[in-house]
Short mmCIF file of C-alpha atoms in Angstrom, two decimals:
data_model
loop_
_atom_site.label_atom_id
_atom_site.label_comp_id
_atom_site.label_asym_id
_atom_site.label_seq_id
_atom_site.Cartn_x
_atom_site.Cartn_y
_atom_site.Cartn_z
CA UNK A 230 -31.85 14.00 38.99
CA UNK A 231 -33.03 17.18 40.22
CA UNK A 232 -30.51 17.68 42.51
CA UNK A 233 -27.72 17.45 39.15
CA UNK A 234 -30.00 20.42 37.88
CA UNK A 235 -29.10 22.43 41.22
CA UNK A 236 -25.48 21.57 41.18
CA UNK A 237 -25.36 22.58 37.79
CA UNK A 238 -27.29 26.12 38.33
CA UNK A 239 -24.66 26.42 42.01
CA UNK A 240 -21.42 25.57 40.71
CA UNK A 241 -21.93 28.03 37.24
CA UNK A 242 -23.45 30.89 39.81
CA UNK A 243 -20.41 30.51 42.04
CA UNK A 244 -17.81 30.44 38.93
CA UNK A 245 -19.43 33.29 37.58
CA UNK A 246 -19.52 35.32 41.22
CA UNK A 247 -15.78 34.62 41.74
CA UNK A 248 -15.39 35.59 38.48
CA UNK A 249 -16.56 39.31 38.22
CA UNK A 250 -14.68 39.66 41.59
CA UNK A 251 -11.62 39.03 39.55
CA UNK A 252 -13.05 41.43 37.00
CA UNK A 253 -13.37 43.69 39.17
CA UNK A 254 -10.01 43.01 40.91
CA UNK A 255 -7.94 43.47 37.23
CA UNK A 256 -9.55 45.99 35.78
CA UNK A 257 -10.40 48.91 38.26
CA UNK A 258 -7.45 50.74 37.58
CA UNK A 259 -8.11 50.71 34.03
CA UNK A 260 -11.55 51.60 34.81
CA UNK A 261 -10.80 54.43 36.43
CA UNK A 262 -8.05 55.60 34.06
CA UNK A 263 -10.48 55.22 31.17
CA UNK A 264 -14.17 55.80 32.47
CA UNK A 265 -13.35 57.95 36.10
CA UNK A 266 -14.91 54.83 38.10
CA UNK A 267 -13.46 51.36 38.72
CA UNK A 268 -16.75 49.70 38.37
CA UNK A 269 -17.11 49.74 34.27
CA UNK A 270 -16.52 46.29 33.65
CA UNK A 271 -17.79 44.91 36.51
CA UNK A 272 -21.20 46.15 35.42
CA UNK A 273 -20.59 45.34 32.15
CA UNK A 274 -20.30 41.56 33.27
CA UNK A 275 -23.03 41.83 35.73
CA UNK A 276 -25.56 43.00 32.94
CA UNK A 277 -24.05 39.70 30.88
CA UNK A 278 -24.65 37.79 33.57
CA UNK A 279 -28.03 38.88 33.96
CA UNK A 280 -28.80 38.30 30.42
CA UNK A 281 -27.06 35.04 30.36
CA UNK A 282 -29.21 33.96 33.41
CA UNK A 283 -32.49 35.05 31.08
CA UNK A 284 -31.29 33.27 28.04
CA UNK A 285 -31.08 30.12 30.59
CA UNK A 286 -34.61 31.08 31.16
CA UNK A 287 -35.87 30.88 27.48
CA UNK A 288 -33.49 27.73 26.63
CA UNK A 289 -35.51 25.85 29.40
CA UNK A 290 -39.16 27.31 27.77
CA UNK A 291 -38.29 25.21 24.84
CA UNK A 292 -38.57 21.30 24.03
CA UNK A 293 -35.43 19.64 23.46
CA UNK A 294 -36.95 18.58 20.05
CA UNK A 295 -37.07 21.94 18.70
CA UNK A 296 -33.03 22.05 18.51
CA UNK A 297 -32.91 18.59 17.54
CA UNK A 298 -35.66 19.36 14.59
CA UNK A 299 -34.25 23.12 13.53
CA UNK A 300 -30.67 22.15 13.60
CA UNK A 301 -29.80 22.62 10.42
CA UNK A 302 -31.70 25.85 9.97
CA UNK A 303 -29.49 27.42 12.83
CA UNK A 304 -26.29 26.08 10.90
CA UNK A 305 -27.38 28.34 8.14
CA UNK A 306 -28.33 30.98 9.77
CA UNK A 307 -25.21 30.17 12.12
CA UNK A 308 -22.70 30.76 8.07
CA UNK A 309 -24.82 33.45 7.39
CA UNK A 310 -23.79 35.33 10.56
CA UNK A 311 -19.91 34.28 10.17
CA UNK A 312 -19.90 35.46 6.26
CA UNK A 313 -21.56 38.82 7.70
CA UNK A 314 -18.51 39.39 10.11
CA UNK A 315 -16.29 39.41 7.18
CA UNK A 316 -18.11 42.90 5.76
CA UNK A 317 -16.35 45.81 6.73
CA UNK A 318 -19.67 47.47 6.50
CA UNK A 319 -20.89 45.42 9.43
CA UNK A 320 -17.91 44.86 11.43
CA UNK A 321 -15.60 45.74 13.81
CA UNK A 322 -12.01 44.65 13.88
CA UNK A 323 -9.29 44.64 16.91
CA UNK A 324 -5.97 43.33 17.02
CA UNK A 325 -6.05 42.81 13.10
CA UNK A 326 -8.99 40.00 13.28
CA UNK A 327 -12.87 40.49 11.93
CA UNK A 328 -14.73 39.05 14.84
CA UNK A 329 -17.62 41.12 15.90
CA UNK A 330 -20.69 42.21 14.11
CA UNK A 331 -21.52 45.98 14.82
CA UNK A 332 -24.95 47.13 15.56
CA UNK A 333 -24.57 50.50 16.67
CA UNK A 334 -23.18 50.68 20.34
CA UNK A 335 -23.52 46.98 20.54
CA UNK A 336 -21.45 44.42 19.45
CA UNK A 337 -21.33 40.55 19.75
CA UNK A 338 -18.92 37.60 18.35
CA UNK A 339 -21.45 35.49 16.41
CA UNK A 340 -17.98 32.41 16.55
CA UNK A 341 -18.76 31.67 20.03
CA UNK A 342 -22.83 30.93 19.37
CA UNK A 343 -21.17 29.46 16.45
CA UNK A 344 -19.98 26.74 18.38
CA UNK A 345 -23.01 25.87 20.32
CA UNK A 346 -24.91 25.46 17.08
CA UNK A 347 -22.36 23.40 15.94
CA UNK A 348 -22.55 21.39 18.27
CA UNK A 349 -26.50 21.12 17.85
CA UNK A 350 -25.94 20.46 14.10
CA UNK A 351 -22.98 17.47 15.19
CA UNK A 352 -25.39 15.95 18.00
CA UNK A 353 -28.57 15.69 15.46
CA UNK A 354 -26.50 14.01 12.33
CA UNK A 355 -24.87 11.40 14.92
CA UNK A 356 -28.32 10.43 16.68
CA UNK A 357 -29.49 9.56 13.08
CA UNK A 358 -28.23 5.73 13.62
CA UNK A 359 -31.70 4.28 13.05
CA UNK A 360 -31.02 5.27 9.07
CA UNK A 361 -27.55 3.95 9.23
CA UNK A 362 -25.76 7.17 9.09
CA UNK A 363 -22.10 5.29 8.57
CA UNK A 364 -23.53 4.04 5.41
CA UNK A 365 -25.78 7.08 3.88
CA UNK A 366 -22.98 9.22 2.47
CA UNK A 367 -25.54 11.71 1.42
CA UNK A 368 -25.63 12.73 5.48
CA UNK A 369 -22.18 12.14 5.64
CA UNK A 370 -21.22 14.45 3.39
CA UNK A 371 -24.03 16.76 4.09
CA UNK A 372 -22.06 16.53 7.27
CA UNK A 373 -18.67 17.29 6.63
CA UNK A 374 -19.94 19.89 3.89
CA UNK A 375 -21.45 22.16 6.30
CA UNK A 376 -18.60 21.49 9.61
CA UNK A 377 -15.43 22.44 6.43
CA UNK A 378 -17.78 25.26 5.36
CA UNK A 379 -18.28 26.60 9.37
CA UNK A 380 -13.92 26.47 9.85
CA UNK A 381 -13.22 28.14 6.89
CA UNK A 382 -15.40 30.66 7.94
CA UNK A 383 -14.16 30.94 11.34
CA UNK A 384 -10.49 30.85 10.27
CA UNK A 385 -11.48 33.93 7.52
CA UNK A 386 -11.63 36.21 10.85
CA UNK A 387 -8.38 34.87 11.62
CA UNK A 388 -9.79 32.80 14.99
CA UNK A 389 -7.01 30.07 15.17
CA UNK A 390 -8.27 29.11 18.77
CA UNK A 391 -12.30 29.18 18.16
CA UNK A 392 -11.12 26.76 15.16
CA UNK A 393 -8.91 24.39 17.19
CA UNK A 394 -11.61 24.24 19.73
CA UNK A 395 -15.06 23.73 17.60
CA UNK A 396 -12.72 20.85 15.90
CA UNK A 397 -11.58 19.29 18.68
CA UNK A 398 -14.66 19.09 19.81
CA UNK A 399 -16.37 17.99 17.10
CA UNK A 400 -13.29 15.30 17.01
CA UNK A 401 -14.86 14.07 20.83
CA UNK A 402 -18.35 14.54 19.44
CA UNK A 403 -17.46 11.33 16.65
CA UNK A 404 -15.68 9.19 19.07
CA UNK A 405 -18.17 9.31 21.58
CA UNK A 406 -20.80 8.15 19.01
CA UNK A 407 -18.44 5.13 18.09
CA UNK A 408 -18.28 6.59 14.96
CA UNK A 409 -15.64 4.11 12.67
CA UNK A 410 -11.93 5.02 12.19
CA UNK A 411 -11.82 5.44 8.94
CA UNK A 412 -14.53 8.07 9.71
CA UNK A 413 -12.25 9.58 12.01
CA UNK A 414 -8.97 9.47 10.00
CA UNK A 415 -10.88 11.13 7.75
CA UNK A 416 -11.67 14.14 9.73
CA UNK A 417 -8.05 14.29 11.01
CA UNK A 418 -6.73 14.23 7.27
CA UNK A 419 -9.40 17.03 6.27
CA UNK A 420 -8.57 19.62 9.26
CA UNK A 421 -4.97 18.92 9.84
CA UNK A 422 -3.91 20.23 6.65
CA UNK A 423 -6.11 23.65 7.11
CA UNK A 424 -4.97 23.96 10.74
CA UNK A 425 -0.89 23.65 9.70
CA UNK A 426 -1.43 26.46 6.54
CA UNK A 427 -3.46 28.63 8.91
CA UNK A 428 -0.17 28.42 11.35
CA UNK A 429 2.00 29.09 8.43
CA UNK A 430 0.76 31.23 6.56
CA UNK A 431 0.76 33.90 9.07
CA UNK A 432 4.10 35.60 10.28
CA UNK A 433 2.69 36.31 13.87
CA UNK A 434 1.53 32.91 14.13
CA UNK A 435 4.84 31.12 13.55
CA UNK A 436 6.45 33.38 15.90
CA UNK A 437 3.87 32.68 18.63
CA UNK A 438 4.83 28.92 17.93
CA UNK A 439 8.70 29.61 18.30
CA UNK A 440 7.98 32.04 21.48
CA UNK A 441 6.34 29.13 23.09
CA UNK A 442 9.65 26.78 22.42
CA UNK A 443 11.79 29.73 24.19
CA UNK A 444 10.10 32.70 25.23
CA UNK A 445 13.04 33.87 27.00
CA UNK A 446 14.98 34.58 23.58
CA UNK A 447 12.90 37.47 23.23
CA UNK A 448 12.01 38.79 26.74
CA UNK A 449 11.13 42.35 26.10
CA UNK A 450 8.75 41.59 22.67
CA UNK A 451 6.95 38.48 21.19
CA UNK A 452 7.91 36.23 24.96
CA UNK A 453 6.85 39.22 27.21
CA UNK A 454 3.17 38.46 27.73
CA UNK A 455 3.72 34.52 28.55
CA UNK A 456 7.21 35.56 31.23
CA UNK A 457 4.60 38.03 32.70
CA UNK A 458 2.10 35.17 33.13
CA UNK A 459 4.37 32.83 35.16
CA UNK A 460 5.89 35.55 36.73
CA UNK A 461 2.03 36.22 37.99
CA UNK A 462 1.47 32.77 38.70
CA UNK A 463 5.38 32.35 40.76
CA UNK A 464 4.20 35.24 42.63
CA UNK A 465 1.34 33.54 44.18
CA UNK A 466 3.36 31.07 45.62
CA UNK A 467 1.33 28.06 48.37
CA UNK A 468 -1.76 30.79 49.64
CA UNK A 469 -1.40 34.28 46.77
CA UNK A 470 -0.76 37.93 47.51
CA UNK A 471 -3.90 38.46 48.83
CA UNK A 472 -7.52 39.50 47.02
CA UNK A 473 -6.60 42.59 44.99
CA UNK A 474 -3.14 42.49 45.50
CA UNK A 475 -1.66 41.92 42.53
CA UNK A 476 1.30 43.19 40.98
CA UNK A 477 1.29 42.13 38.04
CA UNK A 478 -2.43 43.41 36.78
CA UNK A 479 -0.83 47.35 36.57
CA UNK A 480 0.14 47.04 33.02
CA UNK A 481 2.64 44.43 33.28
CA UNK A 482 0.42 41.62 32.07
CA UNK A 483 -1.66 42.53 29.09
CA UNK A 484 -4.93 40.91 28.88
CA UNK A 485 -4.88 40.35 32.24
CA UNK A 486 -9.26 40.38 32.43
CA UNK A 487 -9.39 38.49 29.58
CA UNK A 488 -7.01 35.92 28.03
CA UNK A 489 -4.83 35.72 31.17
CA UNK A 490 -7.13 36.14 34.01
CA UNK A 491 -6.21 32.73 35.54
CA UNK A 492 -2.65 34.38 35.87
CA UNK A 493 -3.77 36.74 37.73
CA UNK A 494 -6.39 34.57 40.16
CA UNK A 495 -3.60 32.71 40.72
CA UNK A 496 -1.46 35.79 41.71
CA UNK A 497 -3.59 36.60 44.66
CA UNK A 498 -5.23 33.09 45.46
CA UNK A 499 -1.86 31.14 44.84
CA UNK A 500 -1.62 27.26 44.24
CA UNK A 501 -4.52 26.97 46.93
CA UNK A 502 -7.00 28.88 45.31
CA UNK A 503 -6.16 27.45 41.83
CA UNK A 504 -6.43 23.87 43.30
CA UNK A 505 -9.94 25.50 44.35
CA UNK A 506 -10.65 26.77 40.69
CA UNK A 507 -9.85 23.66 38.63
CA UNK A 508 -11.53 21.56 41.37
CA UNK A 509 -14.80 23.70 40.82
CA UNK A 510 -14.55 23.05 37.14
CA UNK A 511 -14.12 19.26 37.11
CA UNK A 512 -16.99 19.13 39.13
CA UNK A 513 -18.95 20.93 37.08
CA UNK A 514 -17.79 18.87 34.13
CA UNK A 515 -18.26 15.34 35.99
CA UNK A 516 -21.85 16.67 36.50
CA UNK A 517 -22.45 17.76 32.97
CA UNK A 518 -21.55 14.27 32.06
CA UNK A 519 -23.44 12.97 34.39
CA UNK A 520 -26.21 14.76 33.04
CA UNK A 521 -25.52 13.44 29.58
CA UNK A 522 -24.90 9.92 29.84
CA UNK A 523 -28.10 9.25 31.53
CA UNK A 524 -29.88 10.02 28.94
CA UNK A 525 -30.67 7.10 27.15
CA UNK A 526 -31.82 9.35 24.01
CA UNK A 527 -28.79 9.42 21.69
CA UNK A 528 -29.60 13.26 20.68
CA UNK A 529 -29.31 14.48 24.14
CA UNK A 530 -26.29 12.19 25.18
CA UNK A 531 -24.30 13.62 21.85
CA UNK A 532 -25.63 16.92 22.57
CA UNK A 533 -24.94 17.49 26.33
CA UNK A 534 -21.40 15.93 25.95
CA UNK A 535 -20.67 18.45 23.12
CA UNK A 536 -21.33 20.70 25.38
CA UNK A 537 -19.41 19.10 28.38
CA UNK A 538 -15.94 19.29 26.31
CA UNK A 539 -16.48 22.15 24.51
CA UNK A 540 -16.29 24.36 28.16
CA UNK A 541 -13.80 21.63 29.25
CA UNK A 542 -11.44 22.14 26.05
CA UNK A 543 -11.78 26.14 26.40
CA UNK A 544 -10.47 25.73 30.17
CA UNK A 545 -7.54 23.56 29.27
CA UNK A 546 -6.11 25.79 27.03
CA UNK A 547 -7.19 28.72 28.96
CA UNK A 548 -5.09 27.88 31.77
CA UNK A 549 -2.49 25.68 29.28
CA UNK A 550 -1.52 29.24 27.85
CA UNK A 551 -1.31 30.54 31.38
CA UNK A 552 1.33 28.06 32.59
CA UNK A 553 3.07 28.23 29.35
CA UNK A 554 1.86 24.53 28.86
CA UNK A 555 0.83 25.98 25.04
CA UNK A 556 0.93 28.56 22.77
CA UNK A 557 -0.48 31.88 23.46
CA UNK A 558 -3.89 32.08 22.12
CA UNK A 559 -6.89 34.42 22.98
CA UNK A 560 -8.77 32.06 24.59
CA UNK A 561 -10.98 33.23 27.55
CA UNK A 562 -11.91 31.25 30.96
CA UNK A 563 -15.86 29.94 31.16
CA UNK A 564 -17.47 32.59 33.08
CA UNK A 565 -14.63 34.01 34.30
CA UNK A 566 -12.94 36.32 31.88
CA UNK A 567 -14.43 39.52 30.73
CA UNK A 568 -16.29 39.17 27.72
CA UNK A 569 -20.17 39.40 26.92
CA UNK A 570 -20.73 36.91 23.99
CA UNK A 571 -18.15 34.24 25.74
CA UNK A 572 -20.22 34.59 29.00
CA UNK A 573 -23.76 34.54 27.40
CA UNK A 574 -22.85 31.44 25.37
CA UNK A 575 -21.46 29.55 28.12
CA UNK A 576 -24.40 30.50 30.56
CA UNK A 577 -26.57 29.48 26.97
CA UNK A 578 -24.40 25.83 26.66
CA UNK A 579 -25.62 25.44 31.01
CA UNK A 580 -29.09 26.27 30.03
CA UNK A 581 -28.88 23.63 27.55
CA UNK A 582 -27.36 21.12 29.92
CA UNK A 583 -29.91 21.81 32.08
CA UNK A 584 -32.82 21.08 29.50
CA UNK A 585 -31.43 17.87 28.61
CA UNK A 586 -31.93 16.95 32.74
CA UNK A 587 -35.24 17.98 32.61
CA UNK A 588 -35.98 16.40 29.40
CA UNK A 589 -34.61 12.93 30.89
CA UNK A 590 -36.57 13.57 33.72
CA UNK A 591 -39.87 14.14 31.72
CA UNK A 592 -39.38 11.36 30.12
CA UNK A 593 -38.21 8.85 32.59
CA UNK A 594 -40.03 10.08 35.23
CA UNK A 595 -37.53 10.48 37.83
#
């Protein structure tokens, strides 16, 4: 089983590598229009990187059973971070949404550790089948309580995505545990109805909807940013315009480090590169899984598939928004896009991947 450990650590090193290439390859001229060098936010993602690597590091230094025993104290210090966001006094707001808590020149999106607590919290109430946990609606609703109380939250800084993806998750999480229907139904009938007023109730968000029915209706406004994607994507054609050749990067595609990155790798790399990129994921997701279903511990198994789809589910829609397959939704590529708490918490969900491995192997001896 070591050698999942090293395929693990290989495939996230080489993601991450190609990655701040692309960084580098979208952003320079913005970089140098903004900071006289082309090189700002490829450092910045090389020191998030590096810190991601160390948080590996520390996630490794401690027992399995530590998460699996402090769970719910990191869900409440998880909603005490999320109800922090929404003070001005604390926070700092782009694009109209309250995401990031402000500590001086530093600034992180406490949503995206969020949803590797949350997943913690989901794997640790699921294990509990030796006290019947289909039947004890104390935990049940102790449960559901604290997963309603965590969406609300998130959808309060106006995070439609981070809220589809924690739930569908979450949704995996309770299938995989062979959790019953009604159980299921339940959780359907609970989020559905927040999900559809968060849609409406929102002007932008409707019209996001609509632009993804026809985006060619309205070209030059609210369809501009997905046409400039496939454009970027048409214009990569069987092999791509060649590393750093993109077109499309100089101010035609907004976002293009970020939420449309893939548009943009797929711009220079073309369909053979992309092949090469989704390939590189479902490998690193069949080995995740691999990971987790040989545990025979139900904590870890719940856990590390958590894990598993919640990077899978951020890449689908990632790249589902690129192609126009959804709507457009900030959603950034696993260590890919530019972003410091969306790298350190993927690099955070490998290190925990990783500990589950070593766990097995501890306690299988393998």
């Amino acid at each position: 089983m070591k050698k999942l450990t090293g395929q693990l650590y290989l495939i996230t090193i080489i993601l991450s590598l190609i990655g701040l290439v692309f960084i580098y390859s979208t952003s320079a001229h913005l970089s140098m229009e903004r900071y006289g060098h082309s090189f700002f936010f490829a450092k910045r993602q090389m020191m998030w990187i590096f810190l991601g690597l160390i948080a590996q590091m520390i996630c490794l230094k401690i027992k399995l059973d530590f998460y699996k025993k402090y769970a719910i104290y990191l869900m409440l210090l998880n909603i005490v971070l999320l109800l922090i966001v929404l003070v001005p006094a604390f926070s700092f707001t782009a694009g109209g949404a309250r995401r990031w808590i402000q500590l001086g020149f530093f600034r992180f999106q406490p949503s995206e550790f969020c949803k590797l607590v949350t997943v913690i919290f989901v794997a640790k109430m699921l294990s509990l089948k030796e006290i019947d946990i289909y039947k004890k609606w104390r935990i049940f609703c102790t449960l559901f309580i604290f997963l309603i109380g965590t969406l609300a939250l998130i959808m309060a800084e106006r995070d439609l995505g981070g809220t589809i993806i924690l739930s569908s998750t979450i949704f995996v999480m309770f299938y995989i545990s062979g959790i019953q229907k009604r159980y299921l139904l339940g959780c359907i009938g609970l989020v559905s109805p927040v999900v559809y007023m968060a849609i409406t109730k929102y002007a932008f968000r409707m019209e996001r909807l609509l632009t993804y029915l026809n985006p060619w209706e309205d070209p030059r406004d609210k369809g501009y940013q997905v046409i400039q994607s496939m454009i970027a994507i048409s214009r990569g054609g069987g092999l791509g315009q060649g590393l750093g050749q993109s077109l499309q990067k100089y101010d035609y595609l907004p976002e293009s480090n970020t939420d449309f990155i893939f548009s943009i790798y797929a711009e220079e790399t073309g369909f053979l590169g992309a092949l090469i990129l989704i390939g590189l994921y479902l490998y690193l997701f069949s080995v995740a899984l691999l990971i987790s279903w040989k545990s025979e511990d139900y904590f870890s198994r719940y856990l590390g598939s958590g894990l598993t789809f919640l990077l899978a589910i951020q890449v689908f829609i990632h790249m589902g928004v690129s192609t126009a397959l959804l709507p457009t939704k900030g959603t950034t590529l696993p260590f890919f896009s530019f972003g410091g708490s969306s790298l350190l918490s993927n690099l955070i969900a490998v290190g925990l991947l990783i500990n589950i491995d070593k766990f097995n192997r501890k306690k299988y001896q393998i």
